[in-house]
Amino acid sequence: SIPIAKQLASIKALGKSSDLEKAFATAALVYSNAADPEGKLSKAETKSLLQTQFGLFIQGQENKPKYQEIISTLDEELENKIDFEDFMILLVSLTLMSDLLQEIKKVKDTK
């Protein structure tokens, strides 16, 4: 498989992109590389991708009710698949409840 950085570099439109545009492009590429030919992930694959690619954001969240709700929905109804839109909603939800987000905010405030 081609590294994400190389895939990003091959997208000419991203040549002069902002950090935020690169971040979203990276998320799209990570998802796309893991998705099936229809562009979807099983819930088990989604859970695995979140754990391997978003581990620092979900670390320490295991006891939070909202985290447990999100993860339990990934453990149910295994035949249902997640599309990119739903995946991004999961990322945003997990980011908002993350302890890491609070730490990031503190770094900004201390500069």
mmCIF file of N, CA and C in Angstrom:
data_model
loop_
_atom_site.group_PDB
_atom_site.id
_atom_site.type_symbol
_atom_site.label_atom_id
_atom_site.label_comp_id
_atom_site.label_asym_id
_atom_site.label_seq_id
_atom_site.Cartn_x
_atom_site.Cartn_y
_atom_site.Cartn_z
ATOM 1 N N SER A 1 0.832 -1.188 0.000
ATOM 2 C CA SER A 1 0.000 0.000 0.000
ATOM 3 C C SER A 1 0.879 1.255 0.000
ATOM 4 N N ILE A 2 0.392 2.270 -0.640
ATOM 5 C CA ILE A 2 1.132 3.535 -0.779
ATOM 6 C C ILE A 2 0.934 4.364 0.487
ATOM 7 N N PRO A 3 2.008 4.891 1.075
ATOM 8 C CA PRO A 3 1.869 5.711 2.283
ATOM 9 C C PRO A 3 0.956 6.920 2.060
ATOM 10 N N ILE A 4 0.234 7.290 3.104
ATOM 11 C CA ILE A 4 -0.704 8.417 3.036
ATOM 12 C C ILE A 4 0.007 9.693 2.581
ATOM 13 N N ALA A 5 1.193 9.962 3.110
ATOM 14 C CA ALA A 5 1.919 11.190 2.735
ATOM 15 C C ALA A 5 2.172 11.232 1.232
ATOM 16 N N LYS A 6 2.496 10.088 0.650
ATOM 17 C CA LYS A 6 2.742 10.032 -0.792
ATOM 18 C C LYS A 6 1.429 10.218 -1.560
ATOM 19 N N GLN A 7 0.353 9.650 -1.053
ATOM 20 C CA GLN A 7 -0.953 9.834 -1.689
ATOM 21 C C GLN A 7 -1.360 11.301 -1.657
ATOM 22 N N LEU A 8 -1.141 11.955 -0.506
ATOM 23 C CA LEU A 8 -1.463 13.376 -0.385
ATOM 24 C C LEU A 8 -0.657 14.201 -1.380
ATOM 25 N N ALA A 9 0.630 13.876 -1.489
ATOM 26 C CA ALA A 9 1.519 14.622 -2.384
ATOM 27 C C ALA A 9 1.092 14.484 -3.836
ATOM 28 N N SER A 10 0.434 13.384 -4.169
ATOM 29 C CA SER A 10 0.029 13.157 -5.555
ATOM 30 C C SER A 10 -1.236 13.934 -5.949
ATOM 31 N N ILE A 11 -1.912 14.524 -4.975
ATOM 32 C CA ILE A 11 -3.140 15.280 -5.254
ATOM 33 C C ILE A 11 -2.747 16.734 -5.498
ATOM 34 N N LYS A 12 -2.712 17.118 -6.764
ATOM 35 C CA LYS A 12 -2.217 18.446 -7.142
ATOM 36 C C LYS A 12 -2.974 19.577 -6.476
ATOM 37 N N ALA A 13 -4.255 19.429 -6.287
ATOM 38 C CA ALA A 13 -5.063 20.491 -5.688
ATOM 39 C C ALA A 13 -4.618 20.795 -4.254
ATOM 40 N N LEU A 14 -3.942 19.839 -3.605
ATOM 41 C CA LEU A 14 -3.510 20.044 -2.227
ATOM 42 C C LEU A 14 -2.132 20.693 -2.134
ATOM 43 N N GLY A 15 -1.536 21.004 -3.261
ATOM 44 C CA GLY A 15 -0.195 21.577 -3.272
ATOM 45 C C GLY A 15 -0.045 22.812 -2.413
ATOM 46 N N LYS A 16 -1.021 23.667 -2.417
ATOM 47 C CA LYS A 16 -0.970 24.903 -1.622
ATOM 48 C C LYS A 16 -2.078 24.908 -0.568
ATOM 49 N N SER A 17 -2.432 23.739 -0.099
ATOM 50 C CA SER A 17 -3.555 23.645 0.829
ATOM 51 C C SER A 17 -3.158 24.057 2.242
ATOM 52 N N SER A 18 -4.171 24.350 3.023
ATOM 53 C CA SER A 18 -3.978 24.713 4.425
ATOM 54 C C SER A 18 -3.781 23.444 5.259
ATOM 55 N N ASP A 19 -3.386 23.633 6.498
ATOM 56 C CA ASP A 19 -3.228 22.498 7.418
ATOM 57 C C ASP A 19 -4.561 21.770 7.604
ATOM 58 N N LEU A 20 -5.643 22.535 7.691
ATOM 59 C CA LEU A 20 -6.957 21.934 7.889
ATOM 60 C C LEU A 20 -7.384 21.125 6.662
ATOM 61 N N GLU A 21 -7.124 21.653 5.487
ATOM 62 C CA GLU A 21 -7.445 20.906 4.264
ATOM 63 C C GLU A 21 -6.642 19.612 4.199
ATOM 64 N N LYS A 22 -5.374 19.675 4.558
ATOM 65 C CA LYS A 22 -4.550 18.457 4.575
ATOM 66 C C LYS A 22 -5.056 17.456 5.610
ATOM 67 N N ALA A 23 -5.516 17.962 6.759
ATOM 68 C CA ALA A 23 -6.041 17.079 7.797
ATOM 69 C C ALA A 23 -7.275 16.328 7.309
ATOM 70 N N PHE A 24 -8.181 17.048 6.649
ATOM 71 C CA PHE A 24 -9.387 16.397 6.137
ATOM 72 C C PHE A 24 -9.069 15.456 4.979
ATOM 73 N N ALA A 25 -8.125 15.844 4.137
ATOM 74 C CA ALA A 25 -7.699 14.963 3.045
ATOM 75 C C ALA A 25 -7.085 13.692 3.601
ATOM 76 N N THR A 26 -6.316 13.820 4.667
ATOM 77 C CA THR A 26 -5.720 12.644 5.308
ATOM 78 C C THR A 26 -6.805 11.732 5.850
ATOM 79 N N ALA A 27 -7.793 12.300 6.535
ATOM 80 C CA ALA A 27 -8.902 11.495 7.059
ATOM 81 C C ALA A 27 -9.631 10.774 5.927
ATOM 82 N N ALA A 28 -9.858 11.471 4.828
ATOM 83 C CA ALA A 28 -10.544 10.864 3.676
ATOM 84 C C ALA A 28 -9.721 9.726 3.086
ATOM 85 N N LEU A 29 -8.412 9.921 2.981
ATOM 86 C CA LEU A 29 -7.551 8.870 2.431
ATOM 87 C C LEU A 29 -7.453 7.662 3.360
ATOM 88 N N VAL A 30 -7.327 7.897 4.651
ATOM 89 C CA VAL A 30 -7.261 6.787 5.607
ATOM 90 C C VAL A 30 -8.541 5.967 5.513
ATOM 91 N N TYR A 31 -9.681 6.659 5.482
ATOM 92 C CA TYR A 31 -10.966 5.964 5.361
ATOM 93 C C TYR A 31 -11.038 5.204 4.034
ATOM 94 N N SER A 32 -10.723 5.873 2.961
ATOM 95 C CA SER A 32 -10.813 5.278 1.628
ATOM 96 C C SER A 32 -9.930 4.048 1.495
ATOM 97 N N ASN A 33 -8.743 4.097 2.059
ATOM 98 C CA ASN A 33 -7.830 2.952 1.988
ATOM 99 C C ASN A 33 -8.362 1.737 2.736
ATOM 100 N N ALA A 34 -9.168 1.972 3.767
ATOM 101 C CA ALA A 34 -9.710 0.877 4.564
ATOM 102 C C ALA A 34 -11.066 0.388 4.046
ATOM 103 N N ALA A 35 -11.758 1.214 3.276
ATOM 104 C CA ALA A 35 -13.130 0.910 2.837
ATOM 105 C C ALA A 35 -13.165 -0.184 1.765
ATOM 106 N N ASP A 36 -14.336 -0.785 1.647
ATOM 107 C CA ASP A 36 -14.551 -1.797 0.604
ATOM 108 C C ASP A 36 -14.773 -1.099 -0.742
ATOM 109 N N PRO A 37 -14.924 -1.862 -1.818
ATOM 110 C CA PRO A 37 -15.114 -1.234 -3.142
ATOM 111 C C PRO A 37 -16.330 -0.310 -3.240
ATOM 112 N N GLU A 38 -17.304 -0.499 -2.361
ATOM 113 C CA GLU A 38 -18.476 0.381 -2.342
ATOM 114 C C GLU A 38 -18.225 1.643 -1.519
ATOM 115 N N GLY A 39 -17.035 1.762 -0.936
ATOM 116 C CA GLY A 39 -16.704 2.931 -0.136
ATOM 117 C C GLY A 39 -17.264 2.889 1.276
ATOM 118 N N LYS A 40 -17.457 1.689 1.809
ATOM 119 C CA LYS A 40 -18.028 1.546 3.148
ATOM 120 C C LYS A 40 -17.161 0.623 4.000
ATOM 121 N N LEU A 41 -17.345 0.756 5.316
ATOM 122 C CA LEU A 41 -16.664 -0.101 6.288
ATOM 123 C C LEU A 41 -17.702 -0.835 7.123
ATOM 124 N N SER A 42 -17.396 -2.080 7.474
ATOM 125 C CA SER A 42 -18.254 -2.756 8.448
ATOM 126 C C SER A 42 -18.066 -2.039 9.780
ATOM 127 N N LYS A 43 -18.977 -2.266 10.682
ATOM 128 C CA LYS A 43 -18.857 -1.610 11.994
ATOM 129 C C LYS A 43 -17.617 -2.122 12.728
ATOM 130 N N ALA A 44 -17.300 -3.412 12.580
ATOM 131 C CA ALA A 44 -16.097 -3.955 13.221
ATOM 132 C C ALA A 44 -14.841 -3.313 12.631
ATOM 133 N N GLU A 45 -14.829 -3.115 11.314
ATOM 134 C CA GLU A 45 -13.685 -2.456 10.670
ATOM 135 C C GLU A 45 -13.581 -0.996 11.120
ATOM 136 N N THR A 46 -14.729 -0.359 11.286
ATOM 137 C CA THR A 46 -14.750 1.027 11.759
ATOM 138 C C THR A 46 -14.153 1.111 13.156
ATOM 139 N N LYS A 47 -14.573 0.226 14.023
ATOM 140 C CA LYS A 47 -14.066 0.208 15.391
ATOM 141 C C LYS A 47 -12.551 -0.012 15.392
ATOM 142 N N SER A 48 -12.095 -0.950 14.586
ATOM 143 C CA SER A 48 -10.661 -1.229 14.483
ATOM 144 C C SER A 48 -9.894 -0.023 13.948
ATOM 145 N N LEU A 49 -10.435 0.625 12.915
ATOM 146 C CA LEU A 49 -9.780 1.800 12.332
ATOM 147 C C LEU A 49 -9.690 2.931 13.354
ATOM 148 N N LEU A 50 -10.740 3.136 14.120
ATOM 149 C CA LEU A 50 -10.720 4.167 15.156
ATOM 150 C C LEU A 50 -9.658 3.849 16.210
ATOM 151 N N GLN A 51 -9.558 2.586 16.578
ATOM 152 C CA GLN A 51 -8.597 2.197 17.603
ATOM 153 C C GLN A 51 -7.156 2.332 17.105
ATOM 154 N N THR A 52 -6.914 2.021 15.841
ATOM 155 C CA THR A 52 -5.543 2.080 15.330
ATOM 156 C C THR A 52 -5.143 3.471 14.852
ATOM 157 N N GLN A 53 -6.077 4.232 14.314
ATOM 158 C CA GLN A 53 -5.750 5.531 13.724
ATOM 159 C C GLN A 53 -6.158 6.728 14.582
ATOM 160 N N PHE A 54 -6.944 6.494 15.619
ATOM 161 C CA PHE A 54 -7.464 7.600 16.427
ATOM 162 C C PHE A 54 -7.294 7.312 17.913
ATOM 163 N N GLY A 55 -6.341 6.432 18.216
ATOM 164 C CA GLY A 55 -6.147 5.932 19.571
ATOM 165 C C GLY A 55 -5.871 6.991 20.617
ATOM 166 N N LEU A 56 -5.087 8.009 20.271
ATOM 167 C CA LEU A 56 -4.770 9.037 21.263
ATOM 168 C C LEU A 56 -5.998 9.871 21.633
ATOM 169 N N PHE A 57 -6.933 10.010 20.697
ATOM 170 C CA PHE A 57 -8.156 10.758 20.993
ATOM 171 C C PHE A 57 -9.143 9.927 21.818
ATOM 172 N N ILE A 58 -9.149 8.609 21.626
ATOM 173 C CA ILE A 58 -10.122 7.801 22.368
ATOM 174 C C ILE A 58 -9.543 7.215 23.661
ATOM 175 N N GLN A 59 -8.240 7.357 23.835
ATOM 176 C CA GLN A 59 -7.596 6.859 25.054
ATOM 177 C C GLN A 59 -8.210 7.522 26.286
ATOM 178 N N GLY A 60 -8.569 6.700 27.261
ATOM 179 C CA GLY A 60 -9.145 7.219 28.496
ATOM 180 C C GLY A 60 -10.629 7.514 28.429
ATOM 181 N N GLN A 61 -11.256 7.252 27.295
ATOM 182 C CA GLN A 61 -12.684 7.568 27.132
ATOM 183 C C GLN A 61 -13.595 6.399 27.488
ATOM 184 N N GLU A 62 -13.005 5.237 27.759
ATOM 185 C CA GLU A 62 -13.764 3.996 27.910
ATOM 186 C C GLU A 62 -14.899 4.069 28.930
ATOM 187 N N ASN A 63 -14.761 4.869 29.968
ATOM 188 C CA ASN A 63 -15.788 4.937 31.009
ATOM 189 C C ASN A 63 -16.825 6.033 30.783
ATOM 190 N N LYS A 64 -16.657 6.812 29.747
ATOM 191 C CA LYS A 64 -17.626 7.882 29.470
ATOM 192 C C LYS A 64 -18.853 7.293 28.774
ATOM 193 N N PRO A 65 -20.054 7.633 29.261
ATOM 194 C CA PRO A 65 -21.281 7.074 28.677
ATOM 195 C C PRO A 65 -21.408 7.313 27.170
ATOM 196 N N LYS A 66 -21.054 8.494 26.692
ATOM 197 C CA LYS A 66 -21.187 8.781 25.259
ATOM 198 C C LYS A 66 -20.248 7.889 24.446
ATOM 199 N N TYR A 67 -19.024 7.676 24.929
ATOM 200 C CA TYR A 67 -18.083 6.788 24.243
ATOM 201 C C TYR A 67 -18.651 5.370 24.205
ATOM 202 N N GLN A 68 -19.146 4.900 25.339
ATOM 203 C CA GLN A 68 -19.715 3.555 25.396
ATOM 204 C C GLN A 68 -20.896 3.420 24.441
ATOM 205 N N GLU A 69 -21.706 4.468 24.325
ATOM 206 C CA GLU A 69 -22.842 4.463 23.394
ATOM 207 C C GLU A 69 -22.357 4.340 21.949
ATOM 208 N N ILE A 70 -21.336 5.115 21.604
ATOM 209 C CA ILE A 70 -20.795 5.078 20.236
ATOM 210 C C ILE A 70 -20.244 3.697 19.926
ATOM 211 N N ILE A 71 -19.434 3.162 20.819
ATOM 212 C CA ILE A 71 -18.808 1.864 20.589
ATOM 213 C C ILE A 71 -19.853 0.753 20.573
ATOM 214 N N SER A 72 -20.865 0.839 21.429
ATOM 215 C CA SER A 72 -21.898 -0.209 21.441
ATOM 216 C C SER A 72 -22.680 -0.222 20.131
ATOM 217 N N THR A 73 -22.867 0.948 19.513
ATOM 218 C CA THR A 73 -23.561 0.952 18.220
ATOM 219 C C THR A 73 -22.699 0.287 17.147
ATOM 220 N N LEU A 74 -21.375 0.338 17.306
ATOM 221 C CA LEU A 74 -20.497 -0.343 16.347
ATOM 222 C C LEU A 74 -20.495 -1.857 16.574
ATOM 223 N N ASP A 75 -20.826 -2.284 17.794
ATOM 224 C CA ASP A 75 -20.866 -3.713 18.107
ATOM 225 C C ASP A 75 -22.206 -4.354 17.723
ATOM 226 N N GLU A 76 -23.231 -3.522 17.492
ATOM 227 C CA GLU A 76 -24.561 -4.022 17.142
ATOM 228 C C GLU A 76 -24.734 -4.042 15.625
ATOM 229 N N GLU A 77 -25.750 -4.753 15.181
ATOM 230 C CA GLU A 77 -26.142 -4.755 13.768
ATOM 231 C C GLU A 77 -24.944 -4.858 12.825
ATOM 232 N N LEU A 78 -24.242 -5.957 12.906
ATOM 233 C CA LEU A 78 -22.999 -6.118 12.153
ATOM 234 C C LEU A 78 -23.176 -6.040 10.637
ATOM 235 N N GLU A 79 -24.395 -6.274 10.149
ATOM 236 C CA GLU A 79 -24.590 -6.222 8.692
ATOM 237 C C GLU A 79 -24.626 -4.793 8.162
ATOM 238 N N ASN A 80 -24.908 -3.836 9.016
ATOM 239 C CA ASN A 80 -24.922 -2.441 8.580
ATOM 240 C C ASN A 80 -23.504 -1.933 8.409
ATOM 241 N N LYS A 81 -23.287 -1.153 7.366
ATOM 242 C CA LYS A 81 -21.960 -0.607 7.118
ATOM 243 C C LYS A 81 -21.961 0.900 7.313
ATOM 244 N N ILE A 82 -20.779 1.435 7.534
ATOM 245 C CA ILE A 82 -20.581 2.860 7.788
ATOM 246 C C ILE A 82 -20.045 3.511 6.516
ATOM 247 N N ASP A 83 -20.649 4.633 6.123
ATOM 248 C CA ASP A 83 -20.105 5.371 4.979
ATOM 249 C C ASP A 83 -19.206 6.497 5.509
ATOM 250 N N PHE A 84 -18.563 7.202 4.607
ATOM 251 C CA PHE A 84 -17.603 8.230 4.999
ATOM 252 C C PHE A 84 -18.245 9.324 5.844
ATOM 253 N N GLU A 85 -19.457 9.714 5.482
ATOM 254 C CA GLU A 85 -20.173 10.756 6.236
ATOM 255 C C GLU A 85 -20.358 10.348 7.695
ATOM 256 N N ASP A 86 -20.837 9.122 7.910
ATOM 257 C CA ASP A 86 -21.041 8.632 9.274
ATOM 258 C C ASP A 86 -19.712 8.492 10.014
ATOM 259 N N PHE A 87 -18.667 8.082 9.282
ATOM 260 C CA PHE A 87 -17.350 7.953 9.883
ATOM 261 C C PHE A 87 -16.859 9.311 10.389
ATOM 262 N N MET A 88 -17.038 10.356 9.595
ATOM 263 C CA MET A 88 -16.602 11.693 10.004
ATOM 264 C C MET A 88 -17.394 12.189 11.214
ATOM 265 N N ILE A 89 -18.673 11.847 11.272
ATOM 266 C CA ILE A 89 -19.481 12.210 12.445
ATOM 267 C C ILE A 89 -18.930 11.523 13.694
ATOM 268 N N LEU A 90 -18.527 10.254 13.555
ATOM 269 C CA LEU A 90 -17.908 9.550 14.676
ATOM 270 C C LEU A 90 -16.618 10.238 15.107
ATOM 271 N N LEU A 91 -15.782 10.615 14.127
ATOM 272 C CA LEU A 91 -14.522 11.290 14.451
ATOM 273 C C LEU A 91 -14.766 12.591 15.214
ATOM 274 N N VAL A 92 -15.705 13.369 14.739
ATOM 275 C CA VAL A 92 -16.002 14.644 15.399
ATOM 276 C C VAL A 92 -16.540 14.390 16.808
ATOM 277 N N SER A 93 -17.442 13.448 16.953
ATOM 278 C CA SER A 93 -18.006 13.133 18.268
ATOM 279 C C SER A 93 -16.919 12.700 19.242
ATOM 280 N N LEU A 94 -16.049 11.805 18.790
ATOM 281 C CA LEU A 94 -14.970 11.325 19.654
ATOM 282 C C LEU A 94 -13.967 12.429 19.977
ATOM 283 N N THR A 95 -13.731 13.306 19.028
ATOM 284 C CA THR A 95 -12.813 14.421 19.259
ATOM 285 C C THR A 95 -13.365 15.365 20.313
ATOM 286 N N LEU A 96 -14.648 15.694 20.218
ATOM 287 C CA LEU A 96 -15.256 16.647 21.143
ATOM 288 C C LEU A 96 -15.240 16.176 22.593
ATOM 289 N N MET A 97 -15.318 14.869 22.812
ATOM 290 C CA MET A 97 -15.325 14.361 24.189
ATOM 291 C C MET A 97 -13.933 14.000 24.685
ATOM 292 N N SER A 98 -12.945 14.136 23.849
ATOM 293 C CA SER A 98 -11.603 13.674 24.149
ATOM 294 C C SER A 98 -10.863 14.516 25.172
ATOM 295 N N ASP A 99 -10.128 13.841 26.038
ATOM 296 C CA ASP A 99 -9.230 14.529 26.958
ATOM 297 C C ASP A 99 -8.108 15.216 26.179
ATOM 298 N N LEU A 100 -7.709 14.606 25.058
ATOM 299 C CA LEU A 100 -6.651 15.182 24.235
ATOM 300 C C LEU A 100 -7.067 16.542 23.689
ATOM 301 N N LEU A 101 -8.334 16.707 23.339
ATOM 302 C CA LEU A 101 -8.816 18.002 22.854
ATOM 303 C C LEU A 101 -8.628 19.071 23.933
ATOM 304 N N GLN A 102 -8.915 18.709 25.163
ATOM 305 C CA GLN A 102 -8.739 19.657 26.269
ATOM 306 C C GLN A 102 -7.265 20.039 26.417
ATOM 307 N N GLU A 103 -6.392 19.051 26.245
ATOM 308 C CA GLU A 103 -4.955 19.316 26.318
ATOM 309 C C GLU A 103 -4.503 20.222 25.171
ATOM 310 N N ILE A 104 -5.047 20.005 23.995
ATOM 311 C CA ILE A 104 -4.724 20.836 22.828
ATOM 312 C C ILE A 104 -5.157 22.278 23.081
ATOM 313 N N LYS A 105 -6.344 22.449 23.659
ATOM 314 C CA LYS A 105 -6.839 23.795 23.976
ATOM 315 C C LYS A 105 -5.923 24.497 24.975
ATOM 316 N N LYS A 106 -5.423 23.749 25.961
ATOM 317 C CA LYS A 106 -4.526 24.316 26.966
ATOM 318 C C LYS A 106 -3.215 24.780 26.338
ATOM 319 N N VAL A 107 -2.695 24.023 25.381
ATOM 320 C CA VAL A 107 -1.438 24.392 24.719
ATOM 321 C C VAL A 107 -1.628 25.716 24.006
ATOM 322 N N LYS A 108 -2.740 25.885 23.326
ATOM 323 C CA LYS A 108 -3.032 27.127 22.628
ATOM 324 C C LYS A 108 -3.099 28.298 23.608
ATOM 325 N N ASP A 109 -3.700 28.065 24.751
ATOM 326 C CA ASP A 109 -3.876 29.120 25.754
ATOM 327 C C ASP A 109 -2.580 29.502 26.458
ATOM 328 N N THR A 110 -1.596 28.625 26.453
ATOM 329 C CA THR A 110 -0.350 28.916 27.178
ATOM 330 C C THR A 110 0.714 29.560 26.299
ATOM 331 N N LYS A 111 0.431 29.740 25.026
ATOM 332 C CA LYS A 111 1.426 30.358 24.133
ATOM 333 C C LYS A 111 1.447 31.849 24.275
#
